[in-house]
Short mmCIF file of C-alpha atoms in Angstrom, two decimals:
data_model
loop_
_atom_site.label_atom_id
_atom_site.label_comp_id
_atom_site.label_asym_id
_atom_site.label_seq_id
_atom_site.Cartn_x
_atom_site.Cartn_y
_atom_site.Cartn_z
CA UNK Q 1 121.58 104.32 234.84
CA UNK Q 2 120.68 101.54 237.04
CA UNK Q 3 117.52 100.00 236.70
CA UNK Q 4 113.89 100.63 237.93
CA UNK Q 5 113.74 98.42 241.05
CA UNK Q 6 111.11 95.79 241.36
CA UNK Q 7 108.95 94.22 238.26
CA UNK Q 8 106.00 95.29 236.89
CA UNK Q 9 103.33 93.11 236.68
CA UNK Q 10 99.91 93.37 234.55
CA UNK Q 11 98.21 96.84 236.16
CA UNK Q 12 94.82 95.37 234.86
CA UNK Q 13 94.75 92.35 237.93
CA UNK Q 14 93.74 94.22 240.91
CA UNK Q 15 94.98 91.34 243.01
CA UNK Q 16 98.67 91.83 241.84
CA UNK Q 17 98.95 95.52 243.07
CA UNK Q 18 99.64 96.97 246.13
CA UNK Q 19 97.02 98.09 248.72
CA UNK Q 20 96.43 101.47 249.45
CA UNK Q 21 95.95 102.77 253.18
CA UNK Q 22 94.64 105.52 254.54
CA UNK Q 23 96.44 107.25 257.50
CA UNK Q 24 95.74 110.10 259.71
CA UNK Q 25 98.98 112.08 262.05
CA UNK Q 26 98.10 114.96 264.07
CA UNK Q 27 99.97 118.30 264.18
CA UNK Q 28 99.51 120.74 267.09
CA UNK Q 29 96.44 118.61 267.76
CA UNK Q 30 95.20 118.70 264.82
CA UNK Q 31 94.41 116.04 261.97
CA UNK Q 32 95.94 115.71 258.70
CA UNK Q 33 95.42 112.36 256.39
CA UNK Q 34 96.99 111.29 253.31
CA UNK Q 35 96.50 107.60 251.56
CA UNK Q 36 100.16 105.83 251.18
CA UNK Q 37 101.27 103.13 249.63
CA UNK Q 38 104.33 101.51 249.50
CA UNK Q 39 107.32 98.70 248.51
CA UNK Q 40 108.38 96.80 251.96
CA UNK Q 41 111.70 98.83 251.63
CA UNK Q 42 110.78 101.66 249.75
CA UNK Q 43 113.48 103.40 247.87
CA UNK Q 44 112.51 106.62 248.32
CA UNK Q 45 109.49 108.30 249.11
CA UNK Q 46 107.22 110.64 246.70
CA UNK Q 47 104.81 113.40 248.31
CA UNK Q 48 101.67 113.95 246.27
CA UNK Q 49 100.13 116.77 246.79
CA UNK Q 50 96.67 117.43 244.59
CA UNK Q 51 95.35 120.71 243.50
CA UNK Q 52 92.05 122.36 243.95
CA UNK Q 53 89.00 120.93 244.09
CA UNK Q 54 89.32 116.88 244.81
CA UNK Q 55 91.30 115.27 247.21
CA UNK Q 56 94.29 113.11 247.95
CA UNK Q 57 91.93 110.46 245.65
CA UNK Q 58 93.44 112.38 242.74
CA UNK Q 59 96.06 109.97 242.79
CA UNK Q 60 94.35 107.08 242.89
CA UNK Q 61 91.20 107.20 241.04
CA UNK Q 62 88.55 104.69 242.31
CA UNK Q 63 87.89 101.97 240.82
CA UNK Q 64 90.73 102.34 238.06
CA UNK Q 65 94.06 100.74 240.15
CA UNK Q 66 95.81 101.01 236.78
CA UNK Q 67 95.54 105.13 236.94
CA UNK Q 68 96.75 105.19 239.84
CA UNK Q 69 100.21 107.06 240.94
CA UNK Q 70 100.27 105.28 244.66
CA UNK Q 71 99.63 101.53 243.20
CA UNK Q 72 102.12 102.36 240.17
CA UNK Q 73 104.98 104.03 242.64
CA UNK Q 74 104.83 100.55 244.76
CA UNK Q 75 105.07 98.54 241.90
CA UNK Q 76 108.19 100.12 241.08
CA UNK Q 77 109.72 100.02 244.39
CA UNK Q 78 109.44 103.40 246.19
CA UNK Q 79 106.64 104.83 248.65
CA UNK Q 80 103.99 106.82 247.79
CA UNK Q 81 102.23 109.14 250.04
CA UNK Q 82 99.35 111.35 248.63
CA UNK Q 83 98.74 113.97 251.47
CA UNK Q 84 95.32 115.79 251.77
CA UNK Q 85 96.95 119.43 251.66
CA UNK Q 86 95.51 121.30 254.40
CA UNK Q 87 92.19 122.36 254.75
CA UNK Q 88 91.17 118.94 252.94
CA UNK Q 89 90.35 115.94 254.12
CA UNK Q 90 90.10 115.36 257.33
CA UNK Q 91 91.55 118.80 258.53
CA UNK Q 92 88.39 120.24 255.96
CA UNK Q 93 87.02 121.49 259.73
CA UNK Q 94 89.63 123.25 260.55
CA UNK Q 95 90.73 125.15 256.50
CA UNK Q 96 90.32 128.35 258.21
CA UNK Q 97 93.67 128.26 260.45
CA UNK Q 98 95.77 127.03 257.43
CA UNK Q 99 95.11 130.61 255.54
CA UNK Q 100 98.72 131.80 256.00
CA UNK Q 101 100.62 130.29 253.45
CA UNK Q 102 103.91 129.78 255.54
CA UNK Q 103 101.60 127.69 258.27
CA UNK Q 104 100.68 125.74 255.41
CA UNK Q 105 103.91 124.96 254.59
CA UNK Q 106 105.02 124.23 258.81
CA UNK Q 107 101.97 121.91 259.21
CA UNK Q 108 102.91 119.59 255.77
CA UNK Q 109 106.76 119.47 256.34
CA UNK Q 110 105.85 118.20 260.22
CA UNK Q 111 102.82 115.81 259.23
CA UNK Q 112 105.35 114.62 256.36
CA UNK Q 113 108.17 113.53 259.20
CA UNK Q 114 104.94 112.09 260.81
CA UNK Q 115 104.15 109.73 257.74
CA UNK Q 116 107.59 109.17 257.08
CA UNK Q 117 107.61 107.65 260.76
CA UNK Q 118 105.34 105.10 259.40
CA UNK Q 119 107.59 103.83 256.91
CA UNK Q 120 110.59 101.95 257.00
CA UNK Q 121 114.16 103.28 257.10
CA UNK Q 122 112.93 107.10 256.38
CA UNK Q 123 114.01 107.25 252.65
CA UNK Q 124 114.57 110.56 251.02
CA UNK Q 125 111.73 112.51 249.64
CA UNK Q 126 110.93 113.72 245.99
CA UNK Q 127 107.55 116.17 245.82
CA UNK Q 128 105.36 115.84 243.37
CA UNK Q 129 102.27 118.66 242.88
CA UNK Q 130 99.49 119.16 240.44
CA UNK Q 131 97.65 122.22 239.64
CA UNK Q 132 97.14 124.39 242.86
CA UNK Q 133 99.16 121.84 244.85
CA UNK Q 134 102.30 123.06 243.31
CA UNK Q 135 102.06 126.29 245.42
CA UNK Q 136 102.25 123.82 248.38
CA UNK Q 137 105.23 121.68 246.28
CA UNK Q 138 107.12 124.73 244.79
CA UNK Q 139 107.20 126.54 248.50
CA UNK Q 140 108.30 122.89 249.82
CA UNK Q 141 110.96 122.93 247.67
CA UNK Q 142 112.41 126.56 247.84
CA UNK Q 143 112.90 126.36 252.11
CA UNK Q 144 115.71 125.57 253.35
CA UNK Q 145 114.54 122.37 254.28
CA UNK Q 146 114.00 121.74 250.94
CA UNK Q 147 117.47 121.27 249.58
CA UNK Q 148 117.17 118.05 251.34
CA UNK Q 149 114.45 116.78 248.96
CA UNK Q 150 115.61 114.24 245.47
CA UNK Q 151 113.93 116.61 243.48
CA UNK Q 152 110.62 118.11 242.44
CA UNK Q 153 107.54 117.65 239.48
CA UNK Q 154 104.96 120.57 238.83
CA UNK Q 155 102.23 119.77 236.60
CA UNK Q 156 98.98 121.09 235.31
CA UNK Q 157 100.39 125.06 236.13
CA UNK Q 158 101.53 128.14 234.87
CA UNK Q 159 101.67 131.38 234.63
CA UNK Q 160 98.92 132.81 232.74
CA UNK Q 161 95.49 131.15 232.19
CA UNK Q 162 94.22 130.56 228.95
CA UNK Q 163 91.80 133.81 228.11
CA UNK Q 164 89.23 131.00 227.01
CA UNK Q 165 89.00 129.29 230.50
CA UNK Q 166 88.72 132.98 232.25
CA UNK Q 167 85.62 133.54 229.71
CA UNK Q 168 84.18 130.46 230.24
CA UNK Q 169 84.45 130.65 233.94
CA UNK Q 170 83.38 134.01 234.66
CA UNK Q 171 80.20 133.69 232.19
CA UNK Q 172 79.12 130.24 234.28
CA UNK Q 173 79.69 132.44 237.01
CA UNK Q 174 81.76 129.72 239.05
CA UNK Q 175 82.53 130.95 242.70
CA UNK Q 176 83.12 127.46 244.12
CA UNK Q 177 85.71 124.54 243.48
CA UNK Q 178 83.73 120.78 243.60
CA UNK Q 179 83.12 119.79 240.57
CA UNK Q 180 79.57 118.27 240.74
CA UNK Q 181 78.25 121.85 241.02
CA UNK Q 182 79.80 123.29 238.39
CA UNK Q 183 77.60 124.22 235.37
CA UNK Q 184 77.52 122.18 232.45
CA UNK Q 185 80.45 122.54 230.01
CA UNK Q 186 83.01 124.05 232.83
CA UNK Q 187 84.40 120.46 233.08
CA UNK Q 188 85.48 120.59 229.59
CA UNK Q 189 87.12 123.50 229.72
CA UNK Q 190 89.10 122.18 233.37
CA UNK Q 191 89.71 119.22 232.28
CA UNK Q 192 90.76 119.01 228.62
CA UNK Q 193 88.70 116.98 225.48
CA UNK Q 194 86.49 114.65 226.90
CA UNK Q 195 87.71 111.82 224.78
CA UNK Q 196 91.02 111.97 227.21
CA UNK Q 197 89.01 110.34 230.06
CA UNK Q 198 87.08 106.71 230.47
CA UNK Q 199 83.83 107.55 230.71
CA UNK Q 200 83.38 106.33 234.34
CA UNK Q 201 86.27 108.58 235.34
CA UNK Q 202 84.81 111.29 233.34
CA UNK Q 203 81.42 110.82 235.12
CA UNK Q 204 82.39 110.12 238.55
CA UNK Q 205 81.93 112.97 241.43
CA UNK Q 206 84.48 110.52 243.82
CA UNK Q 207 87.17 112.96 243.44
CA UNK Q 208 85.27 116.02 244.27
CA UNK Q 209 86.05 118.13 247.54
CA UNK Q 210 84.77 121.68 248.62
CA UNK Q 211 88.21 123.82 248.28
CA UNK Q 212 88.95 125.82 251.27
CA UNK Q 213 87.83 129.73 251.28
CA UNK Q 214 92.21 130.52 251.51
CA UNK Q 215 92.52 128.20 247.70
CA UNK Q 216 91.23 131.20 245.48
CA UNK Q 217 93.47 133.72 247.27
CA UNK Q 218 96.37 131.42 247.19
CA UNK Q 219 96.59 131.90 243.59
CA UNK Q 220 98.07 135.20 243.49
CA UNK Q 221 101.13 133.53 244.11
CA UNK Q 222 101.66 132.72 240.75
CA UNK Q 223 102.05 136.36 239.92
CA UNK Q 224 103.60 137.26 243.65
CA UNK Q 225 105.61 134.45 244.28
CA UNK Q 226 106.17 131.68 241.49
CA UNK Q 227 109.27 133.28 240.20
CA UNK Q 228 110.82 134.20 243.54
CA UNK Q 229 110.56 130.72 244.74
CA UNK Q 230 111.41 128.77 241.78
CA UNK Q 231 114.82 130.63 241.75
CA UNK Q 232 115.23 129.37 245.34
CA UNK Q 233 115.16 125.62 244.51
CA UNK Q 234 118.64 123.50 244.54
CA UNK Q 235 117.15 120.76 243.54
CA UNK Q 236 116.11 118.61 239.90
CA UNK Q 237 113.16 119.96 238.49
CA UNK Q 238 110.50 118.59 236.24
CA UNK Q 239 107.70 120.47 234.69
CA UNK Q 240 104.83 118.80 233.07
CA UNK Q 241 101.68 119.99 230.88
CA UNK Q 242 99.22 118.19 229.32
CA UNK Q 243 99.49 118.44 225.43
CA UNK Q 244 95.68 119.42 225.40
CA UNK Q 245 95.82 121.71 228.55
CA UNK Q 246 93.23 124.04 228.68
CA UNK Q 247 93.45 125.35 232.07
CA UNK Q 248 96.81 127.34 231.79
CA UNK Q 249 98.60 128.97 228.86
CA UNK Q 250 100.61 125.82 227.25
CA UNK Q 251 102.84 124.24 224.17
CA UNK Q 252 107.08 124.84 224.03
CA UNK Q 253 107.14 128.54 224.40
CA UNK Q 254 105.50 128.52 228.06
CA UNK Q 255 107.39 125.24 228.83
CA UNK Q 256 110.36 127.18 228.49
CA UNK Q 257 109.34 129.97 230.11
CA UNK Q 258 108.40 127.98 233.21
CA UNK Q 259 111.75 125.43 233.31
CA UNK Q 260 114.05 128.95 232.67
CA UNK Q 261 112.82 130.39 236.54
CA UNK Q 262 114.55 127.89 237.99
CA UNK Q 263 117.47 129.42 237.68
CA UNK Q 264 119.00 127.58 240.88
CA UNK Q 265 118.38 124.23 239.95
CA UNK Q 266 120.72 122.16 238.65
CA UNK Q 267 118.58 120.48 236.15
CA UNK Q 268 115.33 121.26 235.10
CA UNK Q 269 113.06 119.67 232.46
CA UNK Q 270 110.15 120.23 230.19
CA UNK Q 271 107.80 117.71 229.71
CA UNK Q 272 104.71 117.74 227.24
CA UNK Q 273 102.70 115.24 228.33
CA UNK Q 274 100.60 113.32 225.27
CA UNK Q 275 97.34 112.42 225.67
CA UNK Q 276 96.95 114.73 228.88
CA UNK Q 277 94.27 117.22 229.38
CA UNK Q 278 94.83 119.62 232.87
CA UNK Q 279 94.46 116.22 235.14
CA UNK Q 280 97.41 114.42 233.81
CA UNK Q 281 96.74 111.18 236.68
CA UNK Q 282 92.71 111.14 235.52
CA UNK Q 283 93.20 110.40 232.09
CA UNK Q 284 93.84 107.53 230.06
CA UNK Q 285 97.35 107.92 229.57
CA UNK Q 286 97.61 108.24 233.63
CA UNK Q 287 99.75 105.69 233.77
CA UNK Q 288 102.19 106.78 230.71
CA UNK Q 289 102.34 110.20 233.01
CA UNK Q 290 103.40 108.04 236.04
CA UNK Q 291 106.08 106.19 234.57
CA UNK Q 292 107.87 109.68 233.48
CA UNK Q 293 107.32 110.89 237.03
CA UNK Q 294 108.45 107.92 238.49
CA UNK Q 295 111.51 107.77 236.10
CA UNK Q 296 112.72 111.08 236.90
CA UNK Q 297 112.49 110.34 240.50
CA UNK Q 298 114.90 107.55 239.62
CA UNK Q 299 117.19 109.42 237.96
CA UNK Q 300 117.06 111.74 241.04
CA UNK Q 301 117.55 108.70 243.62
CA UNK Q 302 121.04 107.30 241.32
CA UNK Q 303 122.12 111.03 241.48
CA UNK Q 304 122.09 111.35 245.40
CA UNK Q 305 123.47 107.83 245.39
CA UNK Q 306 126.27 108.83 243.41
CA UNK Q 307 126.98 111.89 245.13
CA UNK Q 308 126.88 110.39 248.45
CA UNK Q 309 129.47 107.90 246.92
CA UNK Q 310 131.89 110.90 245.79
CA UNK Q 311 131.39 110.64 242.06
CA UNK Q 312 130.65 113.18 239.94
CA UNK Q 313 127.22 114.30 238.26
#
C-alpha cells in the first residue's frame, strides 16, 4: 500500500496544525455551514456528519486540537469537511422543512458540491457518520449518487439499544437532546465510563445543540430502513463501536451482525474501537479512532487509484 501522504508532526503544538474554518453555502436560499479543513491539495475529501445532540464541533473538540478529526485529516493530507446536518447550525431556524428524510438527503448532497467548490481540484468523497448522523451517511451512501463515493464509516450505531440506556432514559424522563439539560447520570450512560474523557471535555457544554423535533422520529429507521439501505451500498464499508459502548447493543456478535447487511459492498469491516465509549472523537483515544478512519479512507483512495489505472483489486 502506498503511504499516508504528508508527515505528522507533534498534535500537542497548536501552532503546527492546520486551521479550521468555518463556511456557510446556501441551498434553495437557504443556509447550511460546516467547519473544513484541509491539505493545499487535498487527496480526497471526508464528510463528517455528527449525530444528535452537538454539532459539527463534534469533530473538533475545543480547545483539544489533538482530538480533533478535521486538524488530524489535514495533517495527513486529505480535506476534511464536518457539515452541520440539517436542522443544525445555522439552518437550526429553519429544522422544520428538513423533516422528510429524502430532502435531507437532496439539501446535503447539493451543499456538499457547494463545499467541494471551495476546495481545490474536487477530490473524491469518503462519508464518515457517528451516531444519528449515520442515517444521513448510510442514506448518502445507498443513492445512486452514492456509488461515486471512496467508501463509508458508521460509528457509535446499531440496531438495538442497550435495555440499560432505555431504563435509564425513560426513568430521567429525557424528552430533549442538549446535553447540559440532561439529568445527572444520563451522560454516563450516553457517553461511556467517565474515565474515557479529559475532564475538561467531559465537563464542557461547547458541543451541545438543541436536536431538531424530526431527530427522534428519524430513528425508526434503524428498524424501517437500516437493512434496506445498507444492502444498497457498492461501496467499502467500515463499522466502528466503542469497546465500552453503552448507547447501542455492542461486542463481536452485533459487529457482525451490522458488517453482514451490507451485503452489496465489496468490503466491509468491523472495528472495535479501544478505549471508546459512544463518542469515539470525544475521548482520549480520539485520535487512535482517527488514524483507523483515516487509514481506511486510504486504503479506499489506492483502491480507486488502482482501478482507474486498470489493475485489479
Amino acid at each position: 500500500m502506498a503511504p499516508l501522504p504528508g508527515r505528522l508532526r507533534a498534535a500537542s503544538d497548536p501552532a503546527e496544525l492546520p486551521g479550521v474554518h468555518t463556511k456557510t453555502v446556501r441551498v434553495d436560499g437557504f443556509p447550511l455551514s460546516a467547519r473544513v479543513c484541509s491539505a493545499p491539495s487535498p487527496r480526497a475529501v471526508v464528510l463528517a456528519l455528527h449525530g444528535g445532540g452537538t454539532t459539527s464541533l463534534y469533530f473538533d473538540c475545543p480547545g483539544r486540537p489533538e482530538f480533533s478529526l478535521l486538524r488530524t485529516g489535514a495533517q495527513l493530507g486529505y480535506a476534511v469537511v464536518a457539515m452541520d446536518r440539517p436542522g443544525y447550525g445555522i439552518s437550526a431556524p429553519y429544522a422544520e422543512r428538513y423533516r422528510d428524510p429524502q430532502r435531507r438527503l437532496e439539501t446535503t448532497y447539493r451543499a456538499l458540491e457547494r463545499f467541494l467548490d471551495q476546495l481545490p481540484g474536487r477530490p473524491a468523497v469518503f462519508v464518515a457518520g457517528h451516531s444519528a448522523g449515520c442515517e444521513l451517511a448510510v442514506r448518502m451512501a445507498a443513492d445512486p449518487r452514492g456509488r461515486h463515493l471512496l467508501g463509508l464509516e458508521i460509528a457509535g450505531t446499531g440496531l438495538r439499544h442497550q435495555p440499560a440506556t432505555i431504563r435509564a432514559l425513560e426513568a430521567a424522563g429525557v424528552t430533549r437532546r442538549r446535553v447540559g439539560r440532561r439529568p445527572a447520570g444520563t451522560r454516563e450512560t450516553l457517553w461511556g465510563p467517565a474515565e474515557l474523557y479529559a475532564e475538561d471535555v467531559w465537563n464542557t457544554p461547547y458541543i451541545a445543540s438543541d436536536s431538531p423535533a424530526y431527530e427522534g422520529p428519524a430513528r425508526v429507521w434503524v428498524e424501517r430502513d437500516f437493512a434496506r439501505l445498507a444492502a444498497e451500498v457498492r461501496v467499502p464499508v467500515q463499522f466502528s463501536l466503542g469497546d465500552h459502548e453503552r448507547v447501542w447493543e455492542s461486542g463481536p456478535a452485533a459487529l457482525a451482525e451490522i458488517t453482514a447487511l451490507f451485503t452489496g459492498s465489496p468490503r466491509v469491516r468491523s472495528n472495535e474501537q479501544a478505549g471508546c465509549g459512544h463518542n469515539l472523537s470525544l475521548g482520549l483515544a480520539a485520535r487512535s479512532y482517527h488514524l483507523r478512519v483515516l487509514a481506511f479512507a486510504e486504503e479506499c483512495v489506492v483502491q480507486r487509484e488502482r482501478a482507474e489505472r486498470g489493475e485489479a483489486a
